[in-house]
Short mmCIF file of C-alpha atoms in Angstrom, two decimals:
data_model
loop_
_atom_site.label_atom_id
_atom_site.label_comp_id
_atom_site.label_asym_id
_atom_site.label_seq_id
_atom_site.Cartn_x
_atom_site.Cartn_y
_atom_site.Cartn_z
CA MET A 10 30.23 -8.54 15.41
CA ARG A 11 26.94 -9.85 16.68
CA ILE A 12 23.25 -9.53 16.07
CA LEU A 13 21.64 -7.22 18.63
CA ARG A 14 17.97 -7.64 17.73
CA SER A 15 15.50 -7.80 14.88
CA VAL A 16 14.04 -4.42 13.96
CA ARG A 17 11.59 -5.30 11.17
CA HIS A 18 9.89 -8.38 9.84
CA LYS A 19 7.37 -9.37 7.19
CA SER A 20 5.98 -12.37 5.38
CA CYS A 21 7.09 -12.33 1.74
CA ALA A 22 5.11 -13.20 -1.39
CA ASP A 23 7.39 -16.19 -2.07
CA GLY A 24 6.52 -17.70 1.31
CA SER A 25 9.77 -16.73 3.00
CA ARG A 26 10.01 -14.80 6.23
CA MET A 27 12.09 -11.61 6.22
CA LYS A 28 13.75 -10.16 9.27
CA GLU A 29 15.98 -7.14 9.41
CA PHE A 30 18.66 -7.43 12.09
CA LEU A 31 20.52 -4.66 13.85
CA LEU A 32 24.23 -5.43 14.27
CA SER A 33 26.68 -4.39 16.95
CA GLU A 34 28.87 -2.73 14.31
CA PRO A 35 28.81 -1.99 10.56
CA VAL A 36 28.98 -5.04 8.35
CA THR A 37 32.09 -5.21 6.16
CA GLU A 38 33.00 -6.40 2.70
CA ASP A 39 35.32 -8.91 4.37
CA PHE A 40 32.40 -10.43 6.27
CA PHE A 41 30.45 -11.04 3.06
CA LEU A 42 33.52 -12.57 1.42
CA PHE A 43 33.93 -14.86 4.43
CA LEU A 44 30.38 -16.12 3.83
CA ARG A 45 31.57 -17.72 0.56
CA ASP A 46 32.66 -20.69 2.70
CA PHE A 47 28.99 -21.42 3.38
CA GLY A 48 27.06 -20.46 0.25
CA ARG A 49 26.91 -18.28 -2.83
CA VAL A 50 27.82 -14.60 -2.59
CA GLU A 51 26.89 -12.01 -5.25
CA ARG A 52 28.35 -8.56 -5.28
CA LEU A 53 27.45 -5.23 -6.88
CA ALA A 54 30.58 -3.29 -6.02
CA ASN A 55 29.50 0.02 -7.57
CA VAL A 56 26.41 0.43 -5.39
CA GLY A 57 27.20 2.52 -2.33
CA ALA A 58 30.07 0.88 -0.45
CA GLY A 59 29.10 -2.44 -2.07
CA PHE A 60 25.84 -4.39 -2.18
CA TYR A 61 26.08 -8.05 -1.25
CA LYS A 62 23.71 -11.00 -1.39
CA PHE A 63 24.46 -14.30 0.30
CA GLU A 64 22.34 -17.37 -0.50
CA LYS A 65 22.46 -20.59 1.45
CA THR A 66 20.00 -22.98 -0.14
CA ASP A 67 17.26 -24.20 2.19
CA PHE A 68 18.61 -22.04 5.04
CA PHE A 69 18.36 -18.32 4.38
CA SER A 70 19.68 -15.43 2.32
CA ILE A 71 21.36 -12.28 3.61
CA LYS A 72 21.38 -8.90 1.86
CA GLY A 73 23.38 -5.94 2.96
CA LEU A 74 25.37 -2.88 2.06
CA ALA A 75 28.92 -2.72 3.35
CA GLY A 76 29.05 -0.08 6.07
CA ASP A 77 25.42 -0.53 7.19
CA THR A 78 24.53 -1.63 10.68
CA THR A 79 21.57 -3.71 9.54
CA VAL A 80 21.14 -6.66 7.18
CA GLU A 81 18.00 -8.23 5.72
CA VAL A 82 17.65 -11.96 6.13
CA ARG A 83 15.05 -14.12 4.36
CA PHE A 84 14.43 -17.44 6.03
CA ARG A 85 12.88 -20.48 4.50
CA ARG A 86 9.86 -20.49 6.75
CA GLU A 87 9.48 -24.25 7.30
CA VAL A 88 12.94 -24.60 8.85
CA MET A 89 13.44 -21.14 10.30
CA ASP A 90 13.43 -22.38 13.88
CA ILE A 91 16.28 -24.76 12.96
CA THR A 92 18.42 -22.36 10.92
CA VAL A 93 18.16 -19.13 12.89
CA ASP A 94 20.82 -20.20 15.40
CA PHE A 95 23.24 -20.79 12.54
CA LEU A 96 22.67 -17.21 11.35
CA TYR A 97 23.63 -15.89 14.78
CA ALA A 98 26.65 -18.21 14.76
CA LEU A 99 27.90 -16.83 11.43
CA PHE A 100 28.13 -13.36 12.90
CA HIS A 101 29.46 -14.52 16.27
CA PHE A 102 32.19 -16.83 14.98
CA TYR A 103 33.34 -14.38 12.34
CA ARG A 104 35.36 -12.91 15.20
CA ASP A 105 36.32 -9.62 13.53
CA GLY A 106 37.98 -11.25 10.56
CA LYS A 107 39.50 -14.23 12.39
CA PRO A 108 36.66 -16.67 11.88
CA ASP A 109 36.36 -20.02 13.61
CA ILE A 110 35.64 -21.95 10.44
CA ASP A 111 35.95 -25.41 12.04
CA THR A 112 33.24 -24.72 14.60
CA LEU A 113 30.98 -23.18 11.98
CA LYS A 114 31.44 -26.12 9.60
CA ARG A 115 30.52 -28.58 12.37
CA ARG A 116 27.41 -26.60 13.16
CA GLU A 117 26.54 -26.22 9.51
CA ALA A 118 26.68 -30.01 9.01
CA GLY A 119 24.46 -30.62 12.04
CA VAL A 120 21.87 -28.04 11.01
CA GLU A 121 21.94 -29.25 7.40
CA ARG A 122 21.05 -32.81 8.50
CA ARG A 123 18.05 -31.56 10.44
CA VAL A 124 16.96 -29.24 7.61
CA LYS A 125 17.05 -32.08 5.06
CA GLU A 126 15.13 -34.36 7.40
CA CYS A 127 12.52 -31.70 7.89
CA LEU A 128 12.20 -30.70 4.23
CA TYR A 129 12.88 -33.93 2.37
CA GLY A 130 12.55 -36.67 5.01
CA LYS A 131 16.17 -37.83 4.66
CA MET N 9 6.14 24.71 1.14
CA PRO N 10 7.33 22.52 4.01
CA GLU N 11 10.81 22.86 5.39
CA GLU N 12 13.59 20.99 3.62
CA ASN N 13 14.04 17.39 4.49
CA PRO N 14 16.96 17.34 6.95
CA SER N 15 17.96 13.78 6.22
CA GLU N 16 18.37 14.23 2.45
CA MET N 17 15.83 11.50 1.91
CA ILE N 18 14.04 11.57 -1.44
CA TYR N 19 10.53 10.43 -0.65
CA LEU N 20 8.77 8.92 -3.66
CA ASN N 21 6.17 6.76 -1.95
CA ASN N 22 3.28 9.18 -2.07
CA ALA N 23 0.88 6.68 -3.59
CA ALA N 24 1.10 4.91 -0.23
CA THR N 25 1.19 7.94 2.10
CA SER N 26 1.94 11.52 1.13
CA TRP N 27 4.88 13.23 2.80
CA PRO N 28 5.84 15.84 3.82
CA LYS N 29 2.60 17.27 5.09
CA PRO N 30 1.89 20.98 4.53
CA PRO N 31 2.57 23.28 7.50
CA GLY N 32 -1.16 23.97 7.81
CA VAL N 33 -1.86 20.27 8.33
CA ARG N 34 0.78 19.92 11.01
CA ALA N 35 -0.49 23.05 12.72
CA ALA N 36 -4.10 21.86 12.62
CA LEU N 37 -3.08 18.53 14.09
CA GLY N 38 -1.18 20.21 16.91
CA ASP N 39 -3.89 22.78 17.57
CA SER N 40 -6.55 20.10 17.77
CA LEU N 41 -4.69 18.51 20.66
CA ALA N 42 -4.10 21.77 22.49
CA ARG N 43 -7.71 21.98 23.68
CA PRO N 44 -10.29 19.48 24.87
CA VAL N 45 -12.12 17.97 21.93
CA PHE N 46 -15.59 19.22 21.18
CA GLY N 47 -17.87 16.47 19.99
CA SER N 48 -21.37 17.43 18.99
CA GLY N 49 -23.73 15.49 21.26
CA ARG N 50 -20.83 14.29 23.37
CA THR N 51 -19.63 17.57 24.90
CA ALA N 52 -21.67 20.26 26.63
CA GLY N 53 -21.35 23.86 25.47
CA SER N 54 -19.94 25.15 22.23
CA GLN N 55 -16.44 26.06 23.29
CA GLY N 56 -14.52 24.25 20.59
CA ASP N 57 -14.23 23.54 16.91
CA ASP N 58 -16.38 20.75 15.56
CA PHE N 59 -13.71 19.02 13.50
CA VAL N 60 -16.11 16.42 12.14
CA THR N 61 -18.40 19.06 10.70
CA GLN N 62 -15.44 21.04 9.38
CA ALA N 63 -14.14 17.98 7.54
CA ARG N 64 -17.59 17.21 6.14
CA GLU N 65 -17.98 20.78 4.91
CA ALA N 66 -14.53 20.71 3.33
CA LEU N 67 -15.29 17.42 1.55
CA THR N 68 -18.64 18.71 0.30
CA ARG N 69 -17.05 21.81 -1.22
CA PHE N 70 -13.99 20.07 -2.59
CA PHE N 71 -15.83 17.26 -4.38
CA ASN N 72 -18.89 19.38 -5.22
CA ALA N 73 -21.21 16.80 -3.69
CA GLY N 74 -23.81 17.05 -0.99
CA PRO N 75 -25.72 16.90 1.21
CA GLU N 76 -22.97 17.19 3.80
CA GLU N 77 -24.42 14.45 5.99
CA ASN N 78 -23.88 11.92 3.21
CA TRP N 79 -20.13 12.21 3.75
CA ILE N 80 -19.20 9.45 6.19
CA CYS N 81 -15.89 9.59 8.05
CA THR N 82 -14.17 6.24 8.65
CA HIS N 83 -10.68 4.95 9.42
CA ASN N 84 -9.50 4.78 5.80
CA ALA N 85 -10.55 3.75 2.29
CA THR N 86 -10.36 0.05 3.10
CA ASP N 87 -12.69 0.58 6.04
CA SER N 88 -15.20 2.40 3.84
CA LEU N 89 -14.98 -0.20 1.06
CA ASN N 90 -15.69 -2.97 3.56
CA MET N 91 -18.60 -1.01 4.99
CA LEU N 92 -20.10 -0.32 1.55
CA ILE N 93 -19.49 -3.71 -0.06
CA HIS N 94 -20.69 -5.82 2.86
CA GLY N 95 -23.47 -3.34 3.64
CA PHE N 96 -24.78 -3.31 0.08
CA LEU N 97 -24.71 -7.08 -0.23
CA ALA N 98 -26.28 -7.57 3.21
CA GLY N 99 -29.32 -5.45 2.62
CA GLY N 100 -29.53 -4.19 -0.89
CA VAL N 101 -29.97 -7.38 -2.89
CA GLU N 102 -33.15 -9.39 -3.34
CA GLY N 103 -33.39 -12.92 -4.62
CA GLY N 104 -30.29 -14.48 -3.11
CA PRO N 105 -26.76 -14.52 -4.54
CA CYS N 106 -26.05 -11.92 -7.18
CA HIS N 107 -23.33 -11.10 -9.64
CA VAL N 108 -20.64 -8.49 -8.90
CA ILE N 109 -18.00 -7.00 -11.21
CA THR N 110 -14.55 -5.65 -10.40
CA THR N 111 -11.31 -5.26 -12.38
CA ALA N 112 -7.90 -6.91 -12.49
CA LEU N 113 -6.29 -3.56 -11.74
CA ASP N 114 -7.96 -3.32 -8.38
CA HIS N 115 -6.44 -3.23 -4.94
CA ASN N 116 -6.85 -5.81 -2.20
CA SER N 117 -9.11 -3.35 -0.39
CA VAL N 118 -11.64 -4.11 -3.13
CA LEU N 119 -10.64 -7.66 -4.04
CA ARG N 120 -10.49 -9.21 -0.59
CA PRO N 121 -13.98 -8.15 0.58
CA LEU N 122 -15.38 -9.39 -2.75
CA TYR N 123 -13.52 -12.71 -2.72
CA GLU N 124 -14.69 -13.22 0.87
CA GLN N 125 -18.29 -12.66 -0.27
CA GLU N 126 -17.75 -15.13 -3.10
CA LYS N 127 -16.22 -17.70 -0.75
CA GLN N 128 -19.27 -17.44 1.47
CA GLY N 129 -21.54 -18.09 -1.51
CA ARG N 130 -23.19 -14.69 -1.50
CA ILE N 131 -21.99 -13.51 -4.92
CA SER N 132 -20.49 -14.69 -8.15
CA LEU N 133 -17.63 -12.45 -9.18
CA THR N 134 -16.32 -11.34 -12.57
CA VAL N 135 -12.90 -9.72 -12.68
CA VAL N 136 -12.67 -7.62 -15.84
CA PRO N 137 -9.22 -7.84 -17.46
CA PHE N 138 -7.31 -4.83 -18.68
CA GLU N 139 -5.92 -3.92 -22.08
CA ASN N 140 -2.54 -2.44 -22.94
CA ALA N 141 -1.57 -3.02 -19.32
CA ILE N 142 -3.51 0.08 -18.37
CA VAL N 143 -7.26 0.52 -18.63
CA SER N 144 -10.25 -1.70 -18.22
CA PRO N 145 -12.28 -0.45 -21.19
CA PRO N 146 -15.96 0.42 -20.72
CA ASP N 147 -16.86 -2.15 -23.39
CA ALA N 148 -15.33 -4.89 -21.27
CA VAL N 149 -17.51 -3.80 -18.38
CA LEU N 150 -20.58 -3.81 -20.63
CA ASN N 151 -19.78 -7.35 -21.76
CA ALA N 152 -19.44 -8.49 -18.16
CA ILE N 153 -22.91 -7.33 -17.13
CA ARG N 154 -25.46 -10.12 -16.59
CA LEU N 155 -29.13 -10.12 -15.73
CA ASP N 156 -28.26 -10.70 -12.07
CA THR N 157 -25.47 -8.10 -11.88
CA ARG N 158 -26.18 -5.77 -8.98
CA LEU N 159 -22.86 -4.18 -8.07
CA MET N 160 -19.57 -3.01 -9.55
CA VAL N 161 -16.65 -1.93 -7.41
CA MET N 162 -13.53 -0.50 -9.01
CA SER N 163 -10.55 1.71 -8.36
CA HIS N 164 -10.65 5.11 -10.03
CA GLY N 165 -6.87 5.16 -10.33
CA SER N 166 -4.33 2.33 -10.23
CA ASN N 167 -1.84 2.50 -7.37
CA VAL N 168 0.68 0.55 -9.47
CA LEU N 169 0.39 2.10 -12.92
CA GLY N 170 -1.12 5.51 -12.23
CA SER N 171 -3.75 4.93 -14.89
CA VAL N 172 -7.17 6.52 -14.40
CA GLN N 173 -10.32 4.66 -15.34
CA ASP N 174 -13.10 6.24 -17.38
CA ILE N 175 -15.67 6.16 -14.59
CA GLN N 176 -17.91 8.57 -16.46
CA ALA N 177 -18.45 6.11 -19.32
CA ILE N 178 -18.44 3.04 -17.07
CA GLY N 179 -20.89 4.63 -14.64
CA GLU N 180 -23.30 5.52 -17.43
CA ILE N 181 -23.25 1.92 -18.70
CA LEU N 182 -23.80 0.54 -15.20
CA HIS N 183 -26.68 2.88 -14.44
CA GLU N 184 -28.37 1.99 -17.72
CA HIS N 185 -28.43 -1.56 -16.39
CA GLY N 186 -29.39 -0.69 -12.82
CA VAL N 187 -26.03 -1.67 -11.35
CA TYR N 188 -24.86 0.05 -8.14
CA PHE N 189 -21.43 1.63 -8.65
CA ILE N 190 -18.84 1.98 -5.89
CA VAL N 191 -15.64 3.80 -6.87
CA ASP N 192 -12.44 3.60 -4.84
CA GLY N 193 -10.90 7.04 -5.13
CA ALA N 194 -7.96 6.41 -2.80
CA GLN N 195 -5.45 7.27 -5.55
CA THR N 196 -7.34 10.05 -7.29
CA ALA N 197 -8.74 12.23 -4.50
CA GLY N 198 -6.60 15.37 -4.46
CA HIS N 199 -4.50 14.30 -7.46
CA ILE N 200 -6.97 15.01 -10.24
CA PRO N 201 -10.22 16.97 -10.36
CA VAL N 202 -13.13 14.80 -9.19
CA ASP N 203 -16.57 16.40 -9.53
CA LEU N 204 -18.98 14.07 -7.80
CA GLY N 205 -21.80 16.42 -8.67
CA LYS N 206 -21.46 15.27 -12.27
CA LEU N 207 -20.03 11.75 -12.18
CA PRO N 208 -22.47 8.81 -12.34
CA VAL N 209 -21.22 7.23 -9.13
CA ASP N 210 -23.36 5.84 -6.30
CA ALA N 211 -20.63 5.73 -3.69
CA TYR N 212 -17.17 7.27 -3.79
CA VAL N 213 -14.46 6.27 -1.33
CA PHE N 214 -11.48 8.39 -0.35
CA THR N 215 -8.57 8.22 2.05
CA GLY N 216 -7.16 11.15 3.97
CA HIS N 217 -3.46 10.33 4.03
CA LYS N 218 -2.58 10.39 0.33
CA GLY N 219 -3.51 13.18 -2.11
CA LEU N 220 -5.59 15.07 0.44
CA PHE N 221 -2.51 15.47 2.68
CA GLY N 222 -4.21 14.33 5.88
CA VAL N 223 -2.82 11.80 8.30
CA PRO N 224 -3.14 8.00 8.33
CA GLY N 225 -6.27 6.73 10.01
CA THR N 226 -8.66 9.06 8.20
CA GLY N 227 -10.86 8.39 5.21
CA GLY N 228 -14.46 7.95 4.31
CA ASP N 229 -17.05 7.80 1.62
CA PHE N 230 -19.83 9.69 -0.03
CA THR N 231 -23.07 7.98 -0.91
CA SER N 232 -25.17 9.92 -3.35
CA ALA N 233 -28.97 9.82 -3.36
CA THR N 234 -29.18 6.17 -2.36
CA PRO N 235 -27.62 5.58 1.07
CA ASP N 236 -30.69 3.48 1.92
CA ARG N 237 -29.35 0.72 -0.34
CA VAL N 238 -26.47 0.12 2.09
CA THR N 239 -27.13 -1.57 5.42
CA PRO N 240 -25.04 -0.40 8.39
CA MET N 241 -22.44 -2.95 9.46
CA ARG N 242 -21.46 -1.23 12.70
CA PHE N 243 -23.64 -0.30 15.60
CA GLY N 244 -23.02 1.84 18.65
CA GLY N 245 -22.98 5.27 20.15
CA THR N 246 -23.64 8.29 17.98
CA GLY N 247 -24.32 10.99 20.55
CA THR N 248 -27.90 11.22 19.26
CA ASP N 249 -31.21 9.43 19.92
CA SER N 250 -29.57 7.52 22.74
CA PHE N 251 -32.86 6.21 24.21
CA SER N 252 -33.23 3.97 21.18
CA LEU N 253 -31.50 0.61 21.35
CA PHE N 254 -31.31 0.54 17.56
CA GLN N 255 -29.00 2.36 15.20
CA PRO N 256 -30.40 5.67 13.92
CA GLN N 257 -31.28 5.53 10.23
CA GLU N 258 -30.49 9.18 9.59
CA MET N 259 -27.26 10.20 7.90
CA PRO N 260 -24.50 10.32 9.01
CA GLU N 261 -25.38 8.49 12.27
CA LYS N 262 -26.48 5.46 10.28
CA PHE N 263 -22.85 4.71 9.48
CA GLU N 264 -20.71 6.74 11.92
CA VAL N 265 -20.42 5.14 15.34
CA GLY N 266 -18.04 5.61 18.24
CA THR N 267 -15.70 8.46 18.99
CA PRO N 268 -14.37 10.06 15.79
CA ASN N 269 -10.71 10.71 15.04
CA TYR N 270 -10.96 14.41 15.92
CA PRO N 271 -7.28 15.33 15.35
CA GLY N 272 -7.21 13.35 12.12
CA LEU N 273 -10.29 15.13 10.81
CA ALA N 274 -8.84 18.52 11.76
CA ALA N 275 -5.78 17.59 9.70
CA LEU N 276 -7.96 16.36 6.85
CA ALA N 277 -9.83 19.66 6.63
CA ALA N 278 -6.50 21.49 6.57
CA GLY N 279 -5.14 19.15 3.91
CA ILE N 280 -8.16 19.72 1.71
CA ALA N 281 -7.73 23.47 2.19
CA PHE N 282 -4.11 23.14 1.04
CA VAL N 283 -5.07 21.19 -2.10
CA GLY N 284 -7.85 23.68 -2.78
CA SER N 285 -5.46 26.61 -2.59
CA ALA N 286 -2.84 24.91 -4.77
CA GLY N 287 -5.54 23.92 -7.29
CA THR N 288 -6.17 20.33 -8.33
CA ASN N 289 -5.75 21.16 -12.02
CA ALA N 290 -2.36 22.72 -11.35
CA ILE N 291 -1.33 19.75 -9.19
CA ALA N 292 -2.39 17.29 -11.89
CA ALA N 293 -0.64 19.18 -14.68
CA LYS N 294 2.63 19.40 -12.78
CA ALA N 295 2.53 15.76 -11.75
CA GLU N 296 1.85 14.60 -15.30
CA ARG N 297 4.71 16.69 -16.64
CA GLN N 298 7.18 15.42 -14.03
CA THR N 299 6.12 11.82 -14.44
CA ALA N 300 6.49 11.99 -18.22
CA TYR N 301 9.99 13.41 -17.80
CA ILE N 302 11.09 10.64 -15.43
CA ILE N 303 9.70 7.96 -17.72
CA GLN N 304 11.41 9.55 -20.72
CA GLU N 305 14.78 9.62 -18.94
CA LEU N 306 14.51 6.10 -17.49
CA ALA N 307 13.56 4.75 -20.92
CA LYS N 308 16.98 5.81 -22.23
CA GLU N 309 18.55 3.02 -20.17
CA SER N 310 18.48 -0.22 -22.13
CA ASN N 311 18.04 -2.45 -19.07
CA MET N 312 15.05 -0.54 -17.72
CA ILE N 313 11.62 -2.18 -17.87
CA ILE N 314 8.89 0.46 -17.58
CA TYR N 315 5.34 -0.78 -17.16
CA ASN N 316 3.55 2.52 -17.79
CA MET N 317 5.43 3.95 -20.75
CA THR N 318 2.41 6.01 -21.74
CA PRO N 319 2.61 8.77 -19.15
CA PRO N 320 -0.26 8.14 -16.74
CA HIS N 321 -2.56 10.72 -15.24
CA LEU N 322 -1.33 9.97 -11.74
CA PRO N 323 2.29 10.64 -10.77
CA ILE N 324 3.46 7.04 -10.61
CA VAL N 325 6.35 5.35 -12.41
CA ALA N 326 6.31 1.54 -12.33
CA PHE N 327 9.56 -0.08 -13.36
CA ASN N 328 12.13 -2.81 -12.91
CA ILE N 329 15.72 -3.30 -13.89
CA ALA N 330 16.10 -6.35 -16.14
CA GLY N 331 17.42 -9.38 -14.30
CA MET N 332 17.18 -7.85 -10.84
CA GLU N 333 14.67 -8.48 -8.12
CA ASN N 334 12.56 -5.41 -7.39
CA ASP N 335 13.32 -5.84 -3.71
CA ASP N 336 17.02 -5.39 -4.49
CA VAL N 337 16.36 -2.35 -6.68
CA GLY N 338 13.78 -0.44 -4.65
CA GLY N 339 13.96 -1.95 -1.23
CA PHE N 340 17.68 -2.06 -0.94
CA ILE N 341 19.80 -0.20 -3.45
CA LEU N 342 17.61 2.86 -3.99
CA ALA N 343 16.57 3.15 -0.37
CA ARG N 344 19.81 2.35 1.38
CA ALA N 345 22.48 3.47 -1.03
CA TYR N 346 20.71 6.55 -2.39
CA GLY N 347 18.02 7.44 0.14
CA VAL N 348 15.22 7.15 -2.43
CA ILE N 349 12.10 5.81 -0.76
CA SER N 350 9.72 4.01 -3.13
CA ARG N 351 7.26 1.14 -3.03
CA ILE N 352 8.18 -2.44 -3.90
CA GLY N 353 6.51 -5.80 -4.16
CA LEU N 354 2.89 -6.64 -4.90
CA HIS N 355 1.51 -3.19 -4.08
CA CYS N 356 -1.59 -4.93 -2.65
CA ALA N 357 -2.62 -5.43 -6.29
CA PRO N 358 -1.87 -9.10 -6.91
CA PRO N 359 -3.64 -9.70 -10.26
CA TRP N 360 -1.59 -7.07 -12.07
CA CYS N 361 1.67 -8.01 -10.39
CA ILE N 362 1.28 -11.74 -10.97
CA ARG N 363 0.60 -11.13 -14.66
CA HIS N 364 3.79 -9.10 -14.91
CA SER N 365 6.07 -11.31 -12.86
CA THR N 366 8.73 -12.29 -15.34
CA GLY N 367 11.50 -14.38 -13.91
CA GLY N 368 14.22 -12.46 -12.19
CA GLU N 369 12.45 -9.12 -11.96
CA ARG N 370 9.44 -10.35 -9.97
CA LEU N 371 6.85 -7.71 -9.13
CA CYS N 372 7.88 -4.06 -9.50
CA THR N 373 9.19 -0.90 -7.95
CA ALA N 374 6.92 2.14 -8.11
CA GLN N 375 7.89 5.74 -7.49
CA SER N 376 5.14 8.22 -6.82
CA LEU N 377 5.67 11.96 -6.77
CA LEU N 378 3.93 14.80 -5.05
CA VAL N 379 3.17 18.41 -5.81
CA TYR N 380 6.19 19.38 -3.69
CA HIS N 381 8.72 17.80 -6.04
CA ARG N 382 10.45 20.43 -8.08
#
């Protein structure tokens, strides 16, 4: 599964930047559960095929319904140019349910260092 | 009635833009493009319909207010509000900065032009609060009036709560004190009866794409007996008096410049005809009944927060689900899982929404119905 392109964007009242991304295939419940390795995942199972929210502090949040071909992503605006590549990597390295966790964890650590430097100066 | 929605979508965002449009509106829009446009003063001969005049005639009849030439066609309500607010303050005020009143229920189309004027030092601004989360009472307006108050601008109906302001009483108070009164009728035009022949209003603003069933990009305003108090803020071609290098001072050329939106105005005239045939009283009664029913049913759910429990005059239901973000409720779950299209977020009405932001819910979801809903 990969991100094809962004189809909608807006600036949000809380200062975040929202982008809706079109995916190469429908997003699955398994994908959202895989995201638990990288942040907090909330689930409302009785809404449609399942409504999911993923929150990665200081990076971004992802909202989606299982079975949809788009997801909404809210970026922390100040570090969006640093974190957006990691978003693409999450989808790319998921590899249809056989995720490359080691590569993603290495990237996550690298991006996290830069995010903290940018936001907190450390 | 329009054909059934093929996608099973339930469209409840009519306070933003009405949909579906009546067949007559779609036909008028198509027909207007089937022939060359006829613009009075811009096209030789008389081979076509003059859509601008037709729209002006329809507005004059519908709102019971003339003369026809005092109806000015613009891009939308925001466009007209900018034209009137900046135009009034540019030319209609003597003695330097003056005092202006608006309300906390107003839309950014009113608030932003006024805050810009305040930032530039041209006015001091009073924002009248509201009571019971609904109405800015006339007494509060009276208390806000000062010796240097020259202008009040307010929405007739709230796009978030569906409440309708008592512009009869407020207008009478303002006129007793010599205050110019601009009313934003974006939410009321077509939804409830508005008789401008009787209301004490100096300028009334409307938009075409909501309750009048026209298309986006149309709107305008009516200035009563005092258009001379507003200075034009745009200058250009009118198709008349072209030898003069200065803007004509006659209505409507004083305020209408450039090529009009001919197809949009054809659709607007057709939309007004539709509302006229359906009857504004009948539309209002049905909408009030349906809105009251939805509020009554939603209120049975213990986790439902409803912000306009008293059924409003306009068909709007403002609500949240306790503990959930309104973006999740309206923007995601309702829209994507159930195909219900509503409005979420600040609704371009930040004072109200900020006052009612309570932790997890943040802002609100609003559903707005239309005469078509059964």
